[in-house]
Structures are given as structure tokens and as C-alpha cells.
Backbone as XML, in Angstrom:
<?xml version="1.0"?>
<chain id="A" units="angstrom">
  <residue number="1" name="MET">
    <atom name="N" x="16.260" y="8.176" z="12.763"/>
    <atom name="CA" x="15.413" y="7.666" z="11.719"/>
    <atom name="C" x="14.053" y="8.342" z="11.775"/>
  </residue>
  <residue number="2" name="SER">
    <atom name="N" x="13.555" y="8.812" z="10.652"/>
    <atom name="CA" x="12.267" y="9.503" z="10.653"/>
    <atom name="C" x="11.128" y="8.494" z="10.671"/>
  </residue>
  <residue number="3" name="SER">
    <atom name="N" x="10.002" y="8.917" z="11.188"/>
    <atom name="CA" x="8.854" y="8.022" z="11.275"/>
    <atom name="C" x="8.288" y="7.702" z="9.894"/>
  </residue>
  <residue number="4" name="SER">
    <atom name="N" x="8.521" y="8.580" z="8.903"/>
    <atom name="CA" x="7.988" y="8.320" z="7.565"/>
    <atom name="C" x="8.712" y="7.177" z="6.871"/>
  </residue>
  <residue number="5" name="SER">
    <atom name="N" x="9.951" y="6.867" z="7.291"/>
    <atom name="CA" x="10.682" y="5.775" z="6.666"/>
    <atom name="C" x="10.330" y="4.423" z="7.289"/>
  </residue>
  <residue number="6" name="GLN">
    <atom name="N" x="9.721" y="4.421" z="8.442"/>
    <atom name="CA" x="9.403" y="3.176" z="9.135"/>
    <atom name="C" x="8.463" y="2.260" z="8.343"/>
  </residue>
  <residue number="7" name="PRO">
    <atom name="N" x="7.346" y="2.741" z="7.769"/>
    <atom name="CA" x="6.473" y="1.829" z="7.031"/>
    <atom name="C" x="7.190" y="1.154" z="5.865"/>
  </residue>
  <residue number="8" name="LYS">
    <atom name="N" x="8.127" y="1.835" z="5.234"/>
    <atom name="CA" x="8.852" y="1.241" z="4.115"/>
    <atom name="C" x="9.631" y="0.010" z="4.585"/>
  </residue>
  <residue number="9" name="PHE">
    <atom name="N" x="10.250" y="0.084" z="5.754"/>
    <atom name="CA" x="10.975" y="-1.063" z="6.289"/>
    <atom name="C" x="10.016" y="-2.206" z="6.590"/>
  </residue>
  <residue number="10" name="GLU">
    <atom name="N" x="8.844" y="-1.893" z="7.128"/>
    <atom name="CA" x="7.859" y="-2.932" z="7.423"/>
    <atom name="C" x="7.383" y="-3.592" z="6.134"/>
  </residue>
  <residue number="11" name="GLU">
    <atom name="N" x="7.158" y="-2.795" z="5.084"/>
    <atom name="CA" x="6.750" y="-3.356" z="3.801"/>
    <atom name="C" x="7.852" y="-4.255" z="3.261"/>
  </residue>
  <residue number="12" name="ASN">
    <atom name="N" x="9.110" y="-3.819" z="3.388"/>
    <atom name="CA" x="10.236" y="-4.629" z="2.947"/>
    <atom name="C" x="10.286" y="-5.943" z="3.705"/>
  </residue>
  <residue number="13" name="ASP">
    <atom name="N" x="10.079" y="-5.896" z="5.023"/>
    <atom name="CA" x="10.085" y="-7.115" z="5.832"/>
    <atom name="C" x="8.989" y="-8.066" z="5.370"/>
  </residue>
  <residue number="14" name="GLU">
    <atom name="N" x="7.795" y="-7.532" z="5.112"/>
    <atom name="CA" x="6.688" y="-8.365" z="4.649"/>
    <atom name="C" x="6.995" y="-8.956" z="3.285"/>
  </residue>
  <residue number="15" name="LEU">
    <atom name="N" x="7.587" y="-8.168" z="2.409"/>
    <atom name="CA" x="7.940" y="-8.651" z="1.085"/>
    <atom name="C" x="9.009" y="-9.736" z="1.177"/>
  </residue>
  <residue number="16" name="GLU">
    <atom name="N" x="10.028" y="-9.492" z="1.997"/>
    <atom name="CA" x="11.087" y="-10.486" z="2.167"/>
    <atom name="C" x="10.538" y="-11.777" z="2.757"/>
  </residue>
  <residue number="17" name="THR">
    <atom name="N" x="9.605" y="-11.668" z="3.689"/>
    <atom name="CA" x="8.973" y="-12.850" z="4.270"/>
    <atom name="C" x="8.194" y="-13.614" z="3.204"/>
  </residue>
  <residue number="18" name="ALA">
    <atom name="N" x="7.456" y="-12.889" z="2.366"/>
    <atom name="CA" x="6.697" y="-13.537" z="1.298"/>
    <atom name="C" x="7.628" y="-14.230" z="0.301"/>
  </residue>
  <residue number="19" name="VAL">
    <atom name="N" x="8.745" y="-13.584" z="-0.015"/>
    <atom name="CA" x="9.728" y="-14.187" z="-0.923"/>
    <atom name="C" x="10.280" y="-15.471" z="-0.307"/>
  </residue>
  <residue number="20" name="ASP">
    <atom name="N" x="10.659" y="-15.395" z="0.952"/>
    <atom name="CA" x="11.189" y="-16.580" z="1.637"/>
    <atom name="C" x="10.169" y="-17.710" z="1.671"/>
  </residue>
  <residue number="21" name="GLN">
    <atom name="N" x="8.904" y="-17.374" z="1.902"/>
    <atom name="CA" x="7.849" y="-18.389" z="1.945"/>
    <atom name="C" x="7.644" y="-19.028" z="0.576"/>
  </residue>
  <residue number="22" name="ALA">
    <atom name="N" x="7.687" y="-18.224" z="-0.481"/>
    <atom name="CA" x="7.517" y="-18.758" z="-1.833"/>
    <atom name="C" x="8.650" y="-19.706" z="-2.181"/>
  </residue>
  <residue number="23" name="ILE">
    <atom name="N" x="9.869" y="-19.311" z="-1.867"/>
    <atom name="CA" x="11.033" y="-20.160" z="-2.149"/>
    <atom name="C" x="10.948" y="-21.446" z="-1.332"/>
  </residue>
  <residue number="24" name="SER">
    <atom name="N" x="10.573" y="-21.323" z="-0.081"/>
    <atom name="CA" x="10.447" y="-22.489" z="0.791"/>
    <atom name="C" x="9.367" y="-23.446" z="0.277"/>
  </residue>
  <residue number="25" name="ALA">
    <atom name="N" x="8.257" y="-22.895" z="-0.187"/>
    <atom name="CA" x="7.163" y="-23.730" z="-0.704"/>
    <atom name="C" x="7.588" y="-24.524" z="-1.932"/>
  </residue>
  <residue number="26" name="CYS">
    <atom name="N" x="8.599" y="-24.039" z="-2.616"/>
    <atom name="CA" x="9.105" y="-24.731" z="-3.808"/>
    <atom name="C" x="10.380" y="-25.507" z="-3.494"/>
  </residue>
  <residue number="27" name="GLY">
    <atom name="N" x="10.603" y="-25.800" z="-2.237"/>
    <atom name="CA" x="11.732" y="-26.611" z="-1.825"/>
    <atom name="C" x="13.079" y="-25.963" z="-2.061"/>
  </residue>
  <residue number="28" name="GLY">
    <atom name="N" x="13.123" y="-24.642" z="-2.116"/>
    <atom name="CA" x="14.372" y="-23.926" z="-2.311"/>
    <atom name="C" x="14.784" y="-23.799" z="-3.772"/>
  </residue>
  <residue number="29" name="ASP">
    <atom name="N" x="13.998" y="-24.348" z="-4.675"/>
    <atom name="CA" x="14.311" y="-24.299" z="-6.111"/>
    <atom name="C" x="13.823" y="-22.963" z="-6.679"/>
  </residue>
  <residue number="30" name="LEU">
    <atom name="N" x="14.769" y="-22.089" z="-7.037"/>
    <atom name="CA" x="14.408" y="-20.753" z="-7.515"/>
    <atom name="C" x="13.670" y="-20.801" z="-8.850"/>
  </residue>
  <residue number="31" name="ARG">
    <atom name="N" x="14.064" y="-21.710" z="-9.747"/>
    <atom name="CA" x="13.359" y="-21.822" z="-11.040"/>
    <atom name="C" x="11.917" y="-22.264" z="-10.821"/>
  </residue>
  <residue number="32" name="ALA">
    <atom name="N" x="11.701" y="-23.207" z="-9.918"/>
    <atom name="CA" x="10.341" y="-23.660" z="-9.616"/>
    <atom name="C" x="9.533" y="-22.530" z="-8.991"/>
  </residue>
  <residue number="33" name="THR">
    <atom name="N" x="10.177" y="-21.722" z="-8.163"/>
    <atom name="CA" x="9.501" y="-20.581" z="-7.542"/>
    <atom name="C" x="9.062" y="-19.581" z="-8.601"/>
  </residue>
  <residue number="34" name="ILE">
    <atom name="N" x="9.961" y="-19.259" z="-9.519"/>
    <atom name="CA" x="9.617" y="-18.313" z="-10.593"/>
    <atom name="C" x="8.504" y="-18.889" z="-11.459"/>
  </residue>
  <residue number="35" name="ARG">
    <atom name="N" x="8.594" y="-20.178" z="-11.764"/>
    <atom name="CA" x="7.563" y="-20.835" z="-12.569"/>
    <atom name="C" x="6.197" y="-20.745" z="-11.876"/>
  </residue>
  <residue number="36" name="ALA">
    <atom name="N" x="6.168" y="-21.057" z="-10.590"/>
    <atom name="CA" x="4.917" y="-21.015" z="-9.832"/>
    <atom name="C" x="4.343" y="-19.603" z="-9.783"/>
  </residue>
  <residue number="37" name="LEU">
    <atom name="N" x="5.213" y="-18.618" z="-9.578"/>
    <atom name="CA" x="4.739" y="-17.235" z="-9.516"/>
    <atom name="C" x="4.245" y="-16.758" z="-10.885"/>
  </residue>
  <residue number="38" name="THR">
    <atom name="N" x="4.890" y="-17.217" z="-11.947"/>
    <atom name="CA" x="4.453" y="-16.864" z="-13.302"/>
    <atom name="C" x="3.081" y="-17.461" z="-13.594"/>
  </residue>
  <residue number="39" name="VAL">
    <atom name="N" x="2.893" y="-18.716" z="-13.222"/>
    <atom name="CA" x="1.587" y="-19.361" z="-13.420"/>
    <atom name="C" x="0.513" y="-18.642" z="-12.612"/>
  </residue>
  <residue number="40" name="ALA">
    <atom name="N" x="0.826" y="-18.314" z="-11.365"/>
    <atom name="CA" x="-0.140" y="-17.607" z="-10.519"/>
    <atom name="C" x="-0.472" y="-16.240" z="-11.108"/>
  </residue>
  <residue number="41" name="ASN">
    <atom name="N" x="0.533" y="-15.543" z="-11.627"/>
    <atom name="CA" x="0.312" y="-14.231" z="-12.216"/>
    <atom name="C" x="-0.578" y="-14.332" z="-13.457"/>
  </residue>
  <residue number="42" name="GLU">
    <atom name="N" x="-0.320" y="-15.327" z="-14.304"/>
    <atom name="CA" x="-1.143" y="-15.520" z="-15.498"/>
    <atom name="C" x="-2.592" y="-15.808" z="-15.121"/>
  </residue>
  <residue number="43" name="TYR">
    <atom name="N" x="-2.781" y="-16.616" z="-14.079"/>
    <atom name="CA" x="-4.130" y="-16.914" z="-13.611"/>
    <atom name="C" x="-4.827" y="-15.635" z="-13.135"/>
  </residue>
  <residue number="44" name="LEU">
    <atom name="N" x="-4.133" y="-14.836" z="-12.339"/>
    <atom name="CA" x="-4.726" y="-13.600" z="-11.827"/>
    <atom name="C" x="-5.032" y="-12.619" z="-12.955"/>
  </residue>
  <residue number="45" name="GLU">
    <atom name="N" x="-4.140" y="-12.535" z="-13.958"/>
    <atom name="CA" x="-4.401" y="-11.667" z="-15.102"/>
    <atom name="C" x="-5.644" y="-12.127" z="-15.850"/>
  </residue>
  <residue number="46" name="SER">
    <atom name="N" x="-5.815" y="-13.438" z="-15.976"/>
    <atom name="CA" x="-7.004" y="-13.987" z="-16.624"/>
    <atom name="C" x="-8.266" y="-13.626" z="-15.835"/>
  </residue>
  <residue number="47" name="GLU">
    <atom name="N" x="-8.188" y="-13.752" z="-14.516"/>
    <atom name="CA" x="-9.330" y="-13.399" z="-13.658"/>
    <atom name="C" x="-9.685" y="-11.918" z="-13.788"/>
  </residue>
  <residue number="48" name="VAL">
    <atom name="N" x="-8.686" y="-11.067" z="-13.819"/>
    <atom name="CA" x="-8.932" y="-9.630" z="-13.980"/>
    <atom name="C" x="-9.626" y="-9.371" z="-15.314"/>
  </residue>
  <residue number="49" name="GLY">
    <atom name="N" x="-9.169" y="-10.037" z="-16.367"/>
    <atom name="CA" x="-9.793" y="-9.883" z="-17.675"/>
    <atom name="C" x="-11.255" y="-10.284" z="-17.654"/>
  </residue>
  <residue number="50" name="GLU">
    <atom name="N" x="-11.543" y="-11.407" z="-16.999"/>
    <atom name="CA" x="-12.939" y="-11.865" z="-16.905"/>
    <atom name="C" x="-13.785" y="-10.886" z="-16.093"/>
  </residue>
  <residue number="51" name="LEU">
    <atom name="N" x="-13.243" y="-10.374" z="-15.015"/>
    <atom name="CA" x="-13.981" y="-9.401" z="-14.205"/>
    <atom name="C" x="-14.232" y="-8.110" z="-14.976"/>
  </residue>
  <residue number="52" name="MET">
    <atom name="N" x="-13.236" y="-7.684" z="-15.760"/>
    <atom name="CA" x="-13.417" y="-6.473" z="-16.562"/>
    <atom name="C" x="-14.531" y="-6.673" z="-17.595"/>
  </residue>
  <residue number="53" name="LYS">
    <atom name="N" x="-14.583" y="-7.855" z="-18.199"/>
    <atom name="CA" x="-15.665" y="-8.144" z="-19.152"/>
    <atom name="C" x="-17.021" y="-8.115" z="-18.456"/>
  </residue>
  <residue number="54" name="ALA">
    <atom name="N" x="-17.090" y="-8.717" z="-17.269"/>
    <atom name="CA" x="-18.356" y="-8.754" z="-16.530"/>
    <atom name="C" x="-18.813" y="-7.361" z="-16.150"/>
  </residue>
  <residue number="55" name="VAL">
    <atom name="N" x="-17.888" y="-6.530" z="-15.703"/>
    <atom name="CA" x="-18.246" y="-5.162" z="-15.336"/>
    <atom name="C" x="-18.679" y="-4.395" z="-16.578"/>
  </residue>
  <residue number="56" name="SER">
    <atom name="N" x="-17.993" y="-4.592" z="-17.692"/>
    <atom name="CA" x="-18.364" y="-3.905" z="-18.931"/>
    <atom name="C" x="-19.774" y="-4.287" z="-19.364"/>
  </residue>
  <residue number="57" name="ARG">
    <atom name="N" x="-20.103" y="-5.585" z="-19.269"/>
    <atom name="CA" x="-21.455" y="-6.029" z="-19.631"/>
    <atom name="C" x="-22.484" y="-5.421" z="-18.692"/>
  </residue>
  <residue number="58" name="ALA">
    <atom name="N" x="-22.181" y="-5.406" z="-17.399"/>
    <atom name="CA" x="-23.116" y="-4.829" z="-16.430"/>
    <atom name="C" x="-23.283" y="-3.338" z="-16.678"/>
  </residue>
  <residue number="59" name="TYR">
    <atom name="N" x="-22.199" y="-2.652" z="-17.000"/>
    <atom name="CA" x="-22.273" y="-1.221" z="-17.301"/>
    <atom name="C" x="-23.137" y="-0.991" z="-18.531"/>
  </residue>
  <residue number="60" name="ALA">
    <atom name="N" x="-22.945" y="-1.810" z="-19.558"/>
    <atom name="CA" x="-23.718" y="-1.661" z="-20.795"/>
    <atom name="C" x="-25.204" y="-1.915" z="-20.553"/>
  </residue>
  <residue number="61" name="ARG">
    <atom name="N" x="-25.522" y="-2.754" z="-19.586"/>
    <atom name="CA" x="-26.919" y="-3.046" z="-19.283"/>
    <atom name="C" x="-27.526" y="-2.041" z="-18.310"/>
  </residue>
  <residue number="62" name="GLY">
    <atom name="N" x="-26.751" y="-1.036" z="-17.938"/>
    <atom name="CA" x="-27.278" y="0.013" z="-17.073"/>
    <atom name="C" x="-27.221" y="-0.294" z="-15.593"/>
  </residue>
  <residue number="63" name="ARG">
    <atom name="N" x="-26.454" y="-1.296" z="-15.199"/>
    <atom name="CA" x="-26.365" y="-1.636" z="-13.783"/>
    <atom name="C" x="-25.447" y="-0.701" z="-13.020"/>
  </residue>
  <residue number="64" name="PHE">
    <atom name="N" x="-24.590" y="0.013" z="-13.738"/>
    <atom name="CA" x="-23.696" y="0.980" z="-13.114"/>
    <atom name="C" x="-23.928" y="2.318" z="-13.779"/>
  </residue>
  <residue number="65" name="SER">
    <atom name="N" x="-23.888" y="3.369" z="-12.989"/>
    <atom name="CA" x="-23.965" y="4.701" z="-13.592"/>
    <atom name="C" x="-22.553" y="5.244" z="-13.755"/>
  </residue>
  <residue number="66" name="SER">
    <atom name="N" x="-22.378" y="6.123" z="-14.702"/>
    <atom name="CA" x="-21.034" y="6.660" z="-14.928"/>
    <atom name="C" x="-20.672" y="7.627" z="-13.823"/>
  </residue>
  <residue number="67" name="TYR">
    <atom name="N" x="-19.398" y="7.732" z="-13.546"/>
    <atom name="CA" x="-18.880" y="8.631" z="-12.531"/>
    <atom name="C" x="-18.810" y="10.029" z="-13.102"/>
  </residue>
  <residue number="68" name="SER">
    <atom name="N" x="-19.396" y="10.992" z="-12.414"/>
    <atom name="CA" x="-19.415" y="12.353" z="-12.930"/>
    <atom name="C" x="-18.415" y="13.255" z="-12.224"/>
  </residue>
  <residue number="69" name="GLY">
    <atom name="N" x="-17.661" y="12.699" z="-11.276"/>
    <atom name="CA" x="-16.598" y="13.456" z="-10.607"/>
    <atom name="C" x="-17.107" y="14.432" z="-9.697"/>
  </residue>
</chain>
């Protein structure tokens, strides 16, 4: 086994652990797990939208300079 494939297995293990924890937190009910994850995702998308608006306002007010590469 090559060393470059090792991190992928670790990421898979972490992902599988997170999946198991989410299902367990919902009492083993897969529909409830999907529902909870969908609600959490919608909340995070809303937060990202609000942060993007805040950054845009700050940029417009000159608080950030543009990246010149």
C-alpha cells in the first residue's frame, strides 16, 4: 500500500464515524438523520449568505483592499 493512499482511508474512517454519530444521534432513524442534516445545511447556507453580505458591505466601505495577485 502506498503512503499517498493512507490519508484517504483516514478521511473515510472519519467520515464513517461522523455518519455513525449522526445516525446514532437520531436514534437510528435514517429519515430523521437526513432531515436533521438538511436543516443544518440550510442553516449553514444562510450563515454563509449573511457573511458574504457583510464582507461585501465592508469591501464597499473600503475596509478590504482588492487582491492584485
